XYZ file of C-alpha atoms in Angstrom:
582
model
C -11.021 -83.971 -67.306
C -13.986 -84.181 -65.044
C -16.422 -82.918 -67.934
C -15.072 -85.483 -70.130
C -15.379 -88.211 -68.268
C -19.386 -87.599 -67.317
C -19.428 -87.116 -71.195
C -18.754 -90.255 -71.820
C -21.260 -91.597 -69.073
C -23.898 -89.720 -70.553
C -22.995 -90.664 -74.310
C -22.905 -94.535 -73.011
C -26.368 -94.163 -71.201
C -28.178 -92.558 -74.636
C -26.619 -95.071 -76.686
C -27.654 -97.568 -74.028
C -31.125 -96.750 -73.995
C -31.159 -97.111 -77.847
C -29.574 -100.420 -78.093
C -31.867 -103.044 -79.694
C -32.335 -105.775 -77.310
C -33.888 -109.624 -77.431
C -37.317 -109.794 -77.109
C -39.739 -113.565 -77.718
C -40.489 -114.413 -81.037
C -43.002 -117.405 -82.218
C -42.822 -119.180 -85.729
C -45.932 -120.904 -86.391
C -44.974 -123.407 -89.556
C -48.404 -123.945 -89.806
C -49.045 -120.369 -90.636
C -45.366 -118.508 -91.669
C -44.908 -121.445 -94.301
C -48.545 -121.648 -95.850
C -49.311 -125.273 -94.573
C -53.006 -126.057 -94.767
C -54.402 -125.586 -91.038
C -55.163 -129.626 -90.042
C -58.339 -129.874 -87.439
C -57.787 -133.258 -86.170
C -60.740 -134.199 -82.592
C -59.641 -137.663 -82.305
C -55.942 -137.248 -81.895
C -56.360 -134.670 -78.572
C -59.724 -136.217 -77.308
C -61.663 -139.682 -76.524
C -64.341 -139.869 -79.875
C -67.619 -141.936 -78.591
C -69.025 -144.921 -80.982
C -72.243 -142.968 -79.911
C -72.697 -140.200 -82.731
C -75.439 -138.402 -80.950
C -72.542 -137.266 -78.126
C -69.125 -135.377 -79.046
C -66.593 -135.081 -76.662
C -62.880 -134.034 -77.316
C -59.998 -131.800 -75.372
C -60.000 -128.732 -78.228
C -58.871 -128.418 -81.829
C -55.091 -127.639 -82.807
C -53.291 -126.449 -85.738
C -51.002 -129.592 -86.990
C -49.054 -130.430 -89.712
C -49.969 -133.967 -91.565
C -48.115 -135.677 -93.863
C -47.914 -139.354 -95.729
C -44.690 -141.033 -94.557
C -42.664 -140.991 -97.664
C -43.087 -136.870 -97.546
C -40.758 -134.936 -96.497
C -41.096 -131.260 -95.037
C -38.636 -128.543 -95.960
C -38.739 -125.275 -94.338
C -36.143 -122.411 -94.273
C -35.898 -120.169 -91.644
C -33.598 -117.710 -90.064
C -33.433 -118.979 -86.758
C -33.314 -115.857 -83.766
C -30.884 -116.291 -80.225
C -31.633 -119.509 -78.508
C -34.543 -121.329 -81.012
C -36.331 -124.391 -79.807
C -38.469 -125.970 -81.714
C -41.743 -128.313 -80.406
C -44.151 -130.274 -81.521
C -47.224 -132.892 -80.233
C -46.363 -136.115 -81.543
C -49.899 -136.757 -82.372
C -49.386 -139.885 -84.855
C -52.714 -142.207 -84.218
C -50.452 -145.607 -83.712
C -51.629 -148.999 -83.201
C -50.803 -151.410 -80.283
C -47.507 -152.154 -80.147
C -46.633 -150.119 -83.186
C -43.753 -147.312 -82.591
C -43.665 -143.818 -84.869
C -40.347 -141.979 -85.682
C -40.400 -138.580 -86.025
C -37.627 -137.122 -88.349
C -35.988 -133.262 -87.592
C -32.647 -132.709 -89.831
C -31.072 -129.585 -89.620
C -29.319 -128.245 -92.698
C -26.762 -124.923 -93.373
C -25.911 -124.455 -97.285
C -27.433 -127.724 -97.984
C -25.215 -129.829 -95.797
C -26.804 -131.724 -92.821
C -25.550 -130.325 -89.405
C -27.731 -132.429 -87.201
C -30.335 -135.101 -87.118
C -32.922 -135.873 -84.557
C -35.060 -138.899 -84.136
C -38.075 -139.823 -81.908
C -38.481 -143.011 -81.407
C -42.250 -143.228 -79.735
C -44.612 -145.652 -78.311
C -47.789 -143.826 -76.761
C -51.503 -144.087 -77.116
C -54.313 -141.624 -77.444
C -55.774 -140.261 -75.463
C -54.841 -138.224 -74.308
C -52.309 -135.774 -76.102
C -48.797 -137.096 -75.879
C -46.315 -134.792 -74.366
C -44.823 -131.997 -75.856
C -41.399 -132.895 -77.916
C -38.593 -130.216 -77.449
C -35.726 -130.014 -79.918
C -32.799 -127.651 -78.537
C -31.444 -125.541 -81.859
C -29.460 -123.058 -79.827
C -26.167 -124.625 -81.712
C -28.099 -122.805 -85.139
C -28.581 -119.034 -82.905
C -28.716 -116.526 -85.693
C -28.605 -118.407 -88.230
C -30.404 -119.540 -91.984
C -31.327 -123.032 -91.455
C -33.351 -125.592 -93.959
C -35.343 -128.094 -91.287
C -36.446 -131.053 -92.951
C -39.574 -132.970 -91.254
C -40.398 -136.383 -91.452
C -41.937 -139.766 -89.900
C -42.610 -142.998 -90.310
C -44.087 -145.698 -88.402
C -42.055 -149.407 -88.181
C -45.702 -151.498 -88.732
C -48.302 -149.713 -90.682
C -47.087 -147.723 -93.451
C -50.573 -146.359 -94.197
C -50.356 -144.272 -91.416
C -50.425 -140.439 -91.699
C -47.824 -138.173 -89.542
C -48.884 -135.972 -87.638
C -47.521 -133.012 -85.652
C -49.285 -130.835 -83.448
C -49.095 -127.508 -83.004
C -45.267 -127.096 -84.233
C -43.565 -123.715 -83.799
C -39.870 -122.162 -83.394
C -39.575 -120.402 -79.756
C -36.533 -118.125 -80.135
C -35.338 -114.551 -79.064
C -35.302 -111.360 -81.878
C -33.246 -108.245 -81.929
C -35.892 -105.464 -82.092
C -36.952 -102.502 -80.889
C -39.563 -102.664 -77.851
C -43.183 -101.026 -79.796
C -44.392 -97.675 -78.653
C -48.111 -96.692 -78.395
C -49.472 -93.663 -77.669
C -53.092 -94.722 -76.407
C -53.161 -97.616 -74.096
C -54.594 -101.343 -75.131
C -57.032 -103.242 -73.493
C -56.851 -107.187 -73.304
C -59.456 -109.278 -71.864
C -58.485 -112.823 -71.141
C -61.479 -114.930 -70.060
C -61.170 -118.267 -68.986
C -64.559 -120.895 -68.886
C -65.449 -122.962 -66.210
C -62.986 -121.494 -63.152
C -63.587 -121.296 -60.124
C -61.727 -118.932 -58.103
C -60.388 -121.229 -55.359
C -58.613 -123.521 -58.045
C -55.676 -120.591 -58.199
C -52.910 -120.245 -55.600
C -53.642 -116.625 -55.287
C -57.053 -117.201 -54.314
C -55.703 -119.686 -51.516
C -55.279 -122.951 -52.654
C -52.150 -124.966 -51.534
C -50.604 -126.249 -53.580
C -50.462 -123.887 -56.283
C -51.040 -125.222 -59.538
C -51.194 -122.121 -61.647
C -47.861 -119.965 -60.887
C -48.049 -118.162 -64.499
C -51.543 -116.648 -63.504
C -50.291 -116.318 -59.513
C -47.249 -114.160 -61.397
C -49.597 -112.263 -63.269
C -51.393 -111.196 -60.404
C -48.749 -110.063 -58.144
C -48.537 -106.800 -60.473
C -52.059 -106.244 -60.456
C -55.614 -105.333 -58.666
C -56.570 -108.440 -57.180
C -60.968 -108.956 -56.063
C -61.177 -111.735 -53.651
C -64.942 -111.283 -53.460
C -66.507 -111.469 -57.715
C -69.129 -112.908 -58.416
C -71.109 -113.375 -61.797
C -74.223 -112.609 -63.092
C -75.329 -116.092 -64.087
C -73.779 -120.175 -64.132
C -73.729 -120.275 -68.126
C -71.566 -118.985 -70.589
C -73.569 -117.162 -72.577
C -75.436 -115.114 -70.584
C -72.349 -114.384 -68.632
C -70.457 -112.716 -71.483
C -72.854 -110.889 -72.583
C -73.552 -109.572 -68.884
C -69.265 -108.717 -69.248
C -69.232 -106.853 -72.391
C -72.430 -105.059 -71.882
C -72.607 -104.382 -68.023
C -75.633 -105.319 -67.842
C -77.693 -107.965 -65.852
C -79.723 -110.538 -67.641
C -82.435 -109.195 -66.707
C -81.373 -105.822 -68.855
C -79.905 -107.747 -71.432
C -82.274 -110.579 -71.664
C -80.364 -113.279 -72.491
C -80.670 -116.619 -70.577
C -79.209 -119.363 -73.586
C -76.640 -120.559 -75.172
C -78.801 -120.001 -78.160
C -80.064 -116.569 -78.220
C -78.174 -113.951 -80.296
C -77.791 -110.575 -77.905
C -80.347 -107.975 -79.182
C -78.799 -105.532 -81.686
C -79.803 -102.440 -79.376
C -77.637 -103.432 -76.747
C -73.962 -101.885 -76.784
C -70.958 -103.516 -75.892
C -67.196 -103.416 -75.287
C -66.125 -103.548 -78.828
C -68.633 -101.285 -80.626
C -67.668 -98.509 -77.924
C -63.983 -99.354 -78.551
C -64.155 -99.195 -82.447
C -66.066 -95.781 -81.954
C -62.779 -94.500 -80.377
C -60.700 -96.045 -83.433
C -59.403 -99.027 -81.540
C -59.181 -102.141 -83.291
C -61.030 -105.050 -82.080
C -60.716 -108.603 -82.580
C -61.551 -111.641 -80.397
C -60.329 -115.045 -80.465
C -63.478 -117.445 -79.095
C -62.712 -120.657 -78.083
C -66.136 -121.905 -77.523
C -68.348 -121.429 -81.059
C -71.896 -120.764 -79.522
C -70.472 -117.511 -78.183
C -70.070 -117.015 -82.072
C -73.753 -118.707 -83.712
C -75.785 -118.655 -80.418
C -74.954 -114.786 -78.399
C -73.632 -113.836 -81.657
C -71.045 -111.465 -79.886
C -67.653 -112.140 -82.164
C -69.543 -110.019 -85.089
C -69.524 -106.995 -82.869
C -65.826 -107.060 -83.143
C -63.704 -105.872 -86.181
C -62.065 -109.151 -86.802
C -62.808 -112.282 -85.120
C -61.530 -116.238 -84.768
C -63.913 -118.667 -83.540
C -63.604 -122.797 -83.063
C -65.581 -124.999 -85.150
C -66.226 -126.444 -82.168
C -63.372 -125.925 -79.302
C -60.008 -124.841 -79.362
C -57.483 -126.183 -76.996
C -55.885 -123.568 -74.943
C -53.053 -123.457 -76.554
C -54.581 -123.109 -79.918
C -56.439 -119.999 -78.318
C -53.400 -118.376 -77.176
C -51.065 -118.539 -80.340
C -53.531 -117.101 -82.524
C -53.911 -114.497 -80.381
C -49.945 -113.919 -80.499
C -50.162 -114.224 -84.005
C -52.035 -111.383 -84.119
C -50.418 -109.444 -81.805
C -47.333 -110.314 -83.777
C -48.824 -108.249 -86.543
C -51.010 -105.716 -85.194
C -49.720 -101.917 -85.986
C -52.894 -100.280 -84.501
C -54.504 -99.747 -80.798
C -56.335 -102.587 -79.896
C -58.808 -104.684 -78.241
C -58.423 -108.322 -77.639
C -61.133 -110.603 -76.520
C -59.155 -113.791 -75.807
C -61.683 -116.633 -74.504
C -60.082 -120.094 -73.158
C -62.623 -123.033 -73.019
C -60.347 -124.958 -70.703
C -61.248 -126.171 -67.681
C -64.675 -127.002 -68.924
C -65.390 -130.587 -70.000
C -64.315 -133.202 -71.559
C -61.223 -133.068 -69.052
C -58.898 -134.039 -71.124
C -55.833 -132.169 -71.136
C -52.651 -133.155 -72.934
C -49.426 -134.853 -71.155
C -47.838 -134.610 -68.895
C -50.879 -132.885 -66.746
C -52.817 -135.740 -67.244
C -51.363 -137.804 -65.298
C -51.322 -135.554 -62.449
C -48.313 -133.269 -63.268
C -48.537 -129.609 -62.517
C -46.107 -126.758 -63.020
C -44.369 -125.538 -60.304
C -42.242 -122.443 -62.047
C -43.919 -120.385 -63.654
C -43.148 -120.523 -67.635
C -39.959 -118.163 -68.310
C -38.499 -120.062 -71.586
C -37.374 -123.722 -72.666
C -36.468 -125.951 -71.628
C -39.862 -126.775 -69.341
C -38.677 -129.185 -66.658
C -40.440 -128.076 -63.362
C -43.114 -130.564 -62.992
C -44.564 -131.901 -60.010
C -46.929 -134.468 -58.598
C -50.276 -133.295 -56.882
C -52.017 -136.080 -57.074
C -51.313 -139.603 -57.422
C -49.587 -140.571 -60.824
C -51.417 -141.951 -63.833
C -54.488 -141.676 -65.865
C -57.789 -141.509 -63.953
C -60.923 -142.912 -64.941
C -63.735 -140.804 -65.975
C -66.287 -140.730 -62.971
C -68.878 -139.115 -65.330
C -68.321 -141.035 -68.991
C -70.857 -138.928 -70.526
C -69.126 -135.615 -70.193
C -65.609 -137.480 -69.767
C -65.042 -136.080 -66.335
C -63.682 -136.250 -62.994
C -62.977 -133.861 -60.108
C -59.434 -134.228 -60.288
C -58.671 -133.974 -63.698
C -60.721 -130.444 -63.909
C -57.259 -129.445 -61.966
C -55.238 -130.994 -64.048
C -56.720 -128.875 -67.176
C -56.515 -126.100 -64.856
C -52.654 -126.679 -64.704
C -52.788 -127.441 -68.484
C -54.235 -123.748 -68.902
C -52.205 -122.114 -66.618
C -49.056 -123.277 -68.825
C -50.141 -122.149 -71.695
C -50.895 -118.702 -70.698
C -47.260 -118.822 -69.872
C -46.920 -118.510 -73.443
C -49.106 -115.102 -73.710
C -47.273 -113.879 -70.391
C -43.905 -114.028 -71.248
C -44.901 -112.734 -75.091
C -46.710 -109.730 -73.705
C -44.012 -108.744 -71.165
C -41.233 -109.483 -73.412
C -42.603 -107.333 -76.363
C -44.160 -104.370 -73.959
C -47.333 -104.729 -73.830
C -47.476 -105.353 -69.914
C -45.859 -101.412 -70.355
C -48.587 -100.481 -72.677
C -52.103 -102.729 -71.896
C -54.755 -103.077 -69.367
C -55.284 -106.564 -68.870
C -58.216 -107.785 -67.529
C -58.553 -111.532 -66.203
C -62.138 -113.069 -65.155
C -64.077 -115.954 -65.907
C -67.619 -116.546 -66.931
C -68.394 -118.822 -63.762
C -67.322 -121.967 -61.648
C -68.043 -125.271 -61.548
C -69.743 -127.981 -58.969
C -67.067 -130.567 -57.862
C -69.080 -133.539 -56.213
C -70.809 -130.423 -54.670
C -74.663 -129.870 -54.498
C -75.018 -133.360 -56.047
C -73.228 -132.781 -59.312
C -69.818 -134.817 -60.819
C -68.440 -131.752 -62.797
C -71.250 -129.242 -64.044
C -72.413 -125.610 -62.542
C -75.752 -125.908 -62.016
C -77.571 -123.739 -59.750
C -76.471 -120.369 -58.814
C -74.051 -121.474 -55.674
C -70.485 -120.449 -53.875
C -68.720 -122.773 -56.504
C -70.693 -121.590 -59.577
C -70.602 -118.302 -59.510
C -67.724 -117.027 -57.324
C -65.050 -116.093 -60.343
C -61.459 -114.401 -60.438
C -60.932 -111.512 -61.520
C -57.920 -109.783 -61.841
C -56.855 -106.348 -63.275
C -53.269 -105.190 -64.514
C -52.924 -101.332 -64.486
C -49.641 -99.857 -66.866
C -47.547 -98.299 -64.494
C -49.551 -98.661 -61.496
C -47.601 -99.861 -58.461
C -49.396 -99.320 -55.564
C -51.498 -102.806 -56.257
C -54.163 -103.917 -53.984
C -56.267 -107.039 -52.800
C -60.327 -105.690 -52.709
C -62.137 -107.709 -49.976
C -65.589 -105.967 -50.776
C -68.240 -107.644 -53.065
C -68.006 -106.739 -56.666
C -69.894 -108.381 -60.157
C -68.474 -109.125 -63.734
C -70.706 -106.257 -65.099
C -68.634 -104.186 -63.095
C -65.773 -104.427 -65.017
C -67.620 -102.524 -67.385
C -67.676 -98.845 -65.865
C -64.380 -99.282 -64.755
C -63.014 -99.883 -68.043
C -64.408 -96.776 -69.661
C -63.305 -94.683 -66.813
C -59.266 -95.937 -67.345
C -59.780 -95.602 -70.845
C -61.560 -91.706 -70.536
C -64.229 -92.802 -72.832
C -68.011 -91.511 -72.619
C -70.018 -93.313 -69.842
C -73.252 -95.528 -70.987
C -75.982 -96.811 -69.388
C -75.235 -100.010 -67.160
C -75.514 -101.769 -64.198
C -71.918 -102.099 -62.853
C -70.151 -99.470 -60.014
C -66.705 -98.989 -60.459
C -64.657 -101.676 -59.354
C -62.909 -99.404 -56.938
C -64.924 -97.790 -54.322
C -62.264 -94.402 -54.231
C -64.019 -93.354 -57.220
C -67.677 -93.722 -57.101
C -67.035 -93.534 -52.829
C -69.676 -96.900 -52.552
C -69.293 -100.584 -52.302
C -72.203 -102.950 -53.496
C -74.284 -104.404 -50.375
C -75.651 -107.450 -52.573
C -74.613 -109.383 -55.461
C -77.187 -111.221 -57.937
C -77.319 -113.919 -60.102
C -79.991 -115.494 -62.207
C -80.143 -118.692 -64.042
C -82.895 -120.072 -66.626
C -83.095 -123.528 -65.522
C -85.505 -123.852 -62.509
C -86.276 -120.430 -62.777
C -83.768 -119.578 -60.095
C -82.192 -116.473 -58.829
C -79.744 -115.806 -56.027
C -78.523 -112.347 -53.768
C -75.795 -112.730 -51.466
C -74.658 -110.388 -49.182
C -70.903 -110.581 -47.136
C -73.171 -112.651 -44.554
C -75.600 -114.496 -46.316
C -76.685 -116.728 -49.419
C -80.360 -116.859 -50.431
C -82.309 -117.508 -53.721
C -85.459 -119.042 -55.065
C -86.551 -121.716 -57.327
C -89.155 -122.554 -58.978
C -89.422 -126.252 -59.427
C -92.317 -128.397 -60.266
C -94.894 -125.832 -59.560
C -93.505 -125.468 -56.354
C -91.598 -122.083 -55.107
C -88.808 -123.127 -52.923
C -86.410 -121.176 -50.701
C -82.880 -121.389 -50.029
C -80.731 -119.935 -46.536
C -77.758 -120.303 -46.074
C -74.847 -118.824 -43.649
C -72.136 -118.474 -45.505
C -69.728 -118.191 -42.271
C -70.756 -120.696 -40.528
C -71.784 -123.046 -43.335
C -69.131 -122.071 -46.620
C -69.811 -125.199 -48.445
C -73.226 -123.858 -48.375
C -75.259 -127.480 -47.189
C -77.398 -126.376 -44.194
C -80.823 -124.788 -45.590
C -81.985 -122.256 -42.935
C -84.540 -120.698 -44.402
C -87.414 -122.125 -42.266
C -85.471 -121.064 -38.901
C -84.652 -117.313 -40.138
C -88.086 -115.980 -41.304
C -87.639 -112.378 -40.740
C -84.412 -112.354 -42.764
C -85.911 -114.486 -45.157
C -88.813 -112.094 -45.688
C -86.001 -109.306 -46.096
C -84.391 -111.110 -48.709
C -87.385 -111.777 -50.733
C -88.184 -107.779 -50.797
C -84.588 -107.017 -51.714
C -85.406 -109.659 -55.024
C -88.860 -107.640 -55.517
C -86.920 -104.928 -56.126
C -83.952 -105.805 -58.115
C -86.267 -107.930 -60.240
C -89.199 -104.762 -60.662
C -87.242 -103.494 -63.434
C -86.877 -106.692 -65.578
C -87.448 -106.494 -69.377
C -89.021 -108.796 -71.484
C -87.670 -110.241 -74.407
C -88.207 -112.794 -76.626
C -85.541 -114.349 -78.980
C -85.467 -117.122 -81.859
C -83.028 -119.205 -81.772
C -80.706 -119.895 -85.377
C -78.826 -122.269 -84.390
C -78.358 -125.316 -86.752
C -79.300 -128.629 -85.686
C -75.632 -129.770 -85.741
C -74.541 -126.589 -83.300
C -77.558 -127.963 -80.628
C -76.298 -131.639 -80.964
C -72.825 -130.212 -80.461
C -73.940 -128.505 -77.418
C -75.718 -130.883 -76.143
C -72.922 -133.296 -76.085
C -71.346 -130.702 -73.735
C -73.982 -131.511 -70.873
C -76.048 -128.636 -72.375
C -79.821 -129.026 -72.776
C -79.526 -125.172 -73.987
């Protein structure tokens, strides 16, 4: 009776282990149902009468329409669907919009939704949510449509509508492990909660981090874009790599990430926010498959289409995804633009924990130019955070967590009315080049916090170590000191403008400029003085001299190169409008 009765245990636990489960689905209508993808700047940004400056808060997929058309889409709906939507309908004053969503089974109507809305933009109205867990497992027809009470000229327009709802499938199985890098532009590494600030206003990205290999002290190899990524997903210093622009392409000699990856039959693909990564570096064509921005994509734009591809990769991969948020135009979409921040991290609809942390309302741009203010770069910080939510959940829900190493850094900070600038990262300083970076291990638990200085570039050895792939030439140590038994002394940074390069040690900023004609030298004590403002060079010669020979010889070594830029005259006047003189 005994041997029975553990039989039946044991039958229950194997048939337990096989049962299919739910696991987070997407449906992107703009994409499962063929509808043309709709760019649309002026309904997420602020457009400028001035046509020699662009400024806008990223691209979306949308879905526009004339108001006497009506949308039909059938679907079989998963466990618990929601479906949501920008209401991104360009009203006039005092005008309202109705947004139609009628639910039909076997041609009868089982529910109708209305919007009634009155909003302006900018900046991106909130997100509608429409509950559909009544229609759980079911075939549906949804029927969209809109109208506005005043002008009937009026397009509809909905942003970035998809179906959130739970599948019955089996977990996928790989037998090599993936690698996705998420990079995010423009962060600093104080603006998380796990690098210390209070509040927190990114708990998806705290989450994260909890399971993984945390380095309080990374810094990167330059304060642009550009030159930063290629410094990444080469592992090499600029002055290796030689690239100092937005709008030099990488040489061709130079190997990186994705050309070492496809050698070992992975498949790569990247999914580039910001487009001069694309026409100026030139590093998405090193990748198998690649989607790049016209211009920007929102954050959110960034992250579905990389879940629409992970939706329907088969393969081992490699996924560059690059956010462009929080650079400017700081413009993020309701409600963090008025000052509202998550407080949960996302787990699944309905989104309702939203705070204050700052006082309520829209804020006026402080620099109109570049449409930014200090605050608001937190508030698309927030607006970022939430949207990796998104990836997060998708990536732990379908296994990849189980399966991935997932890297998360950023190309460099940002000056906050710091070292005389609004909301740009010039000069090589505490706030532009201290970055996150965080590193999730499959099945490692014994995760750590790393208090030692590390660089971006070292990234790079480390991930061809974890992945047992042939070791290249670089300039990176592994990120953790137990395996190449050594710990960097200095960290070094150089930047094009002002000819200006930078070594800290755990003590001690110092770097040179050359300004004018003039060579100029910068001290600081970065104990004593962490906002970096007292300039002790004069009053600390001997260490200054010791400095200057550690430069000598970092820089002894530098190649040469020269580059022409082929960058269209459009691309420069769209980087310029960015604050970029190059």
């Amino acid at each position: 009776m005994q041997k029975k009765f553990f039989l039946l245990i044991f039958i229950f636990f194997i048939l337990s282990c096989k049962k299919e489960k739910y696991f987070l689905d997407f449906i992107f209508l703009w994409k499962e149902n063929c509808f043309k993808k709709f760019y649309n700047i002026s309904h997420l940004g602020m457009e400028k009468n001035d046509d020699s400056v662009w400024a806008n808060s990223g691209e979306i997929s949308s879905l526009k329409f004339k108001q006497n058309q009506k949308i039909s889409i059938e679907l079989k709906l998963g466990k618990d669907p929601f479906f949501s939507f920008y209401p991104l309908t360009n009203i006039s004053e005092g005008d309202f919009v109705i947004y139609k969503v009628l639910i039909y089974e076997k041609d009868k109507l089982k529910k109708d939704f209305k919007f009634k809305l009155n909003y302006k933009i900018p900046p991106a109205p909130q997100r509608i949510l429409v509950n559909l867990k009544q229609f759980s497992e079911k075939n549906i027809k949804m029927v969209l449509s809109g109208s506005c009470e005043k002008d009937k000229d009026k397009d509809i327009v909905l942003g970035s509508p998809f179906i959130i709802h739970k599948l019955k499938k089996i977990i996928k199985n790989f037998n090599d492990k993936n690698f996705i890098l998420i990079s995010i532009d423009t962060l600093r590494a104080d603006a998380l909660g796990i690098y210390g600030r209070n509040s927190s206003i990114t708990p998806n990205i705290d989450y994260f981090s909890k399971k993984s290999d945390l380095w309080l002290n990374c810094y990167s190899t330059s304060n642009k874009t550009n030159p930063s990524f290629c410094s990444i997903l080469s592992g090499l210093y600029l002055k290796h790599h030689g690239i100092y622009t937005l709008v030099d392409p990488l040489p061709k000699n130079i190997l990186t990430l994705p050309e070492i990856f496809k050698d070992y039959c992975y498949e790569t693909i990247a999914v580039v926010s910001a487009f001069h990564l694309h026409s100026g570096a030139n590093l998405c064509r090193r990748f198998s498959k690649y989607k790049v921005s016209e211009k920007i994509f929102s954050t959110e734009e960034a992250v579905f289409e990389a879940i629409n591809y992970l939706k329907n990769t088969k393969d081992k991969f490699f996924l560059w995804l690059h956010i462009f948020d929080p650079h400017t135009p700081h413009t993020a979409p309701e409600p963090f633009f008025s000052g509202y921040y998550a407080t949960k991290k996302f787990d699944y609809f309905p989104f309702n924990y939203f705070n204050k942390s700052r006082k309520e309302g829209h804020l006026n741009y402080v620099d109109k130019y570049l449409l930014a203010n200090p605050e608001m770069y937190y508030d698309e910080v927030s607006y970022m955070d939430f949207s990796l939510g998104f990836l997060f959940n998708f990536l732990e829900s379908n296994g990849y967590y189980n399966n991935s190493i997932i890297a998360f850094i950023s190309d460099h900070g940002e000056n906050l009315n710091e070292h005389g600038n609004i909301a740009d990262h010039g000069g090589l300083w505490e706030t532009t080049t201290h970055i996150p970076l965080i590193l999730k291990i499959p099945k490692k638990e014994n995760h750590q916090i790393y208090k030692h200085l590390v660089q971006s570039i070292d990234l790079f050895p480390t991930i061809l170590r974890l992945f047992n792939f042939k070791s290249y030439q670089n300039d990176g140590v592994d990120l953790y000191p137990e395996y190449t038994f050594e710990k960097r002394k200095f960290v070094f940074a150089e930047a094009l403008e002002d000819n200006e390069i930078m070594v800290r040690n755990k003590n001690y900023l110092f770097k040179i400029n050359k300004k004018d004609g003039f060579i100029n030298t910068f001290l600081f004590d970065s104990i004593s003085d962490p906002k970096e403002i007292l300039n002790i060079s004069e009053d600390k010669e001997i260490l200054k001299k010791n400095f200057i020979g550690v430069l000598n010889l970092f820089l002894k070594d530098k190649i040469k190169y020269v580059h022409n830029s082929n960058l269209s005259v459009e691309e420069i006047k769209k980087l310029k409008s960015l604050g970029y003189l190059y």
